[in-house]
Amino acid sequence: MSQHVPVKRVTAPEITARKGGEPIVSLTSYHAHTAAIADKYVDFLLVGDSLGMVMHGFESTLPVPLELMILHGRAVMRGAKRALVVVDMPFGSYEESPAQAFRNAAMVMKETQCGAIKLEGGKRMAETIRFLSERGIPVMAHIGLTPQSINVLGGFKAQGREQAQWAALEQDARLVSDAGAFAVVLEAIAEPLARRITAAVPIPTIGIGAGAGCDGQILVMEDMLGLSPRVPKFVKEFGRVGAAIESAIRGYAEEVRAGTFPASEHVYTMKDPAPDPDSVSLPADSAGARASKKPKTTST
Ligand code: KIV
């Protein structure tokens, strides 16, 4: 009798236990196919609300609805069998109150079966992080450049480049950690401050544009693949997938126009010896159907 042995998924506590150890590797993913490819190389996949900009062409992450996060969260869960899947809470779905955050985060976890959620904010979200963590929802925090706050921050700007900003950012990290976050994303935080925060908190810091001093790294997958038209300074392009896609599409279009695709190897042949098409008589009604499709001639 065959037995289905499920692959064990990485859990949020396992990520926390990696503090100070081998660097944690993570990427964003929005679809089943990229999740399936990345699954064996990463510790966790983030269904980031960056999908609003990367996949859906929005100018910012602000318009992303909860339903879209759930749809993509489900796809990633179907693709990835081993990595922890973390789903971002979109703007407006959690800031109002801990109760609102719980209601929506619980829906995300029920609908997607993901292992954790992420939300943006430090000090101001500490109470909510505690509320969720104490009720069975592992929370990844996100501080520094928090894209859902670009209208307050004045754009996509690096944080902590002036020493006057350090105390508040370090306090953010300490408070989300004390509140029970299992890890914290440090986005676009000046490298020396990110190092300092990493040393100060007992949970793993996951850097994106925050340097090698963090406990782990995350990048937007499309950015590191070379698929995004513009990337921030902190991105290294590990591939040229955009160029590869364009060259494949150009080749396809050229061959269809030249009549060289499809070739003989791309067609279905007959199982019996092929008859001469002109000698095949069709059943009367199908011949009639064909005849009836002929353009009508008008009598003069
Ligand atoms: O939405 C996202 O992709 C993120 C990462 C950049 C951390 O929040």
PDB file of N, CA, C and O in Angstrom, residues 255 259-269:
ATOM      1  N   GLU A 255       9.520  33.213 -36.381  1.00  0.00           N
ATOM      2  CA  GLU A 255       9.276  31.908 -37.032  1.00  0.00           C
ATOM      3  C   GLU A 255       7.825  31.750 -37.485  1.00  0.00           C
ATOM      4  O   GLU A 255       7.557  31.157 -38.525  1.00  0.00           O
ATOM      5  N   GLY A 259       6.764  31.276 -41.376  1.00  0.00           N
ATOM      6  CA  GLY A 259       6.156  29.978 -41.699  1.00  0.00           C
ATOM      7  C   GLY A 259       7.039  28.791 -41.332  1.00  0.00           C
ATOM      8  O   GLY A 259       6.791  27.673 -41.766  1.00  0.00           O
ATOM      9  N   THR A 260       8.070  29.002 -40.501  1.00  0.00           N
ATOM     10  CA  THR A 260       8.947  27.877 -40.122  1.00  0.00           C
ATOM     11  C   THR A 260       8.518  27.218 -38.812  1.00  0.00           C
ATOM     12  O   THR A 260       9.023  26.183 -38.427  1.00  0.00           O
ATOM     13  N   PHE A 261       7.592  27.826 -38.092  1.00  0.00           N
ATOM     14  CA  PHE A 261       6.980  27.205 -36.918  1.00  0.00           C
ATOM     15  C   PHE A 261       5.476  27.248 -37.113  1.00  0.00           C
ATOM     16  O   PHE A 261       4.949  28.289 -37.509  1.00  0.00           O
ATOM     17  N   PRO A 262       4.741  26.159 -36.880  1.00  0.00           N
ATOM     18  CA  PRO A 262       5.200  24.831 -36.447  1.00  0.00           C
ATOM     19  C   PRO A 262       5.861  24.039 -37.572  1.00  0.00           C
ATOM     20  O   PRO A 262       5.438  24.155 -38.740  1.00  0.00           O
ATOM     21  N   ALA A 263       6.870  23.246 -37.225  1.00  0.00           N
ATOM     22  CA  ALA A 263       7.542  22.378 -38.196  1.00  0.00           C
ATOM     23  C   ALA A 263       6.962  20.974 -38.079  1.00  0.00           C
ATOM     24  O   ALA A 263       6.068  20.731 -37.259  1.00  0.00           O
ATOM     25  N   SER A 264       7.518  20.030 -38.888  1.00  0.00           N
ATOM     26  CA  SER A 264       6.921  18.677 -38.925  1.00  0.00           C
ATOM     27  C   SER A 264       6.939  18.013 -37.545  1.00  0.00           C
ATOM     28  O   SER A 264       6.047  17.225 -37.210  1.00  0.00           O
ATOM     29  N   GLU A 265       7.958  18.341 -36.707  1.00  0.00           N
ATOM     30  CA  GLU A 265       8.019  17.681 -35.381  1.00  0.00           C
ATOM     31  C   GLU A 265       6.998  18.234 -34.391  1.00  0.00           C
ATOM     32  O   GLU A 265       6.846  17.722 -33.282  1.00  0.00           O
ATOM     33  N   HIS A 266       6.281  19.288 -34.778  1.00  0.00           N
ATOM     34  CA  HIS A 266       5.313  19.874 -33.847  1.00  0.00           C
ATOM     35  C   HIS A 266       3.871  19.545 -34.197  1.00  0.00           C
ATOM     36  O   HIS A 266       2.949  20.138 -33.646  1.00  0.00           O
ATOM     37  N   VAL A 267       3.662  18.605 -35.167  1.00  0.00           N
ATOM     38  CA  VAL A 267       2.278  18.295 -35.557  1.00  0.00           C
ATOM     39  C   VAL A 267       1.944  16.847 -35.216  1.00  0.00           C
ATOM     40  O   VAL A 267       2.848  16.029 -35.012  1.00  0.00           O
ATOM     41  N   TYR A 268       0.637  16.558 -35.115  1.00  0.00           N
ATOM     42  CA  TYR A 268       0.183  15.187 -34.884  1.00  0.00           C
ATOM     43  C   TYR A 268       0.008  14.510 -36.231  1.00  0.00           C
ATOM     44  O   TYR A 268      -0.679  15.039 -37.116  1.00  0.00           O
ATOM     45  N   THR A 269       0.633  13.340 -36.392  1.00  0.00           N
ATOM     46  CA  THR A 269       0.451  12.579 -37.626  1.00  0.00           C
ATOM     47  C   THR A 269      -0.704  11.596 -37.435  1.00  0.00           C
ATOM     48  O   THR A 269      -1.157  11.385 -36.312  1.00  0.00           O
TER      49      THR A 269
END
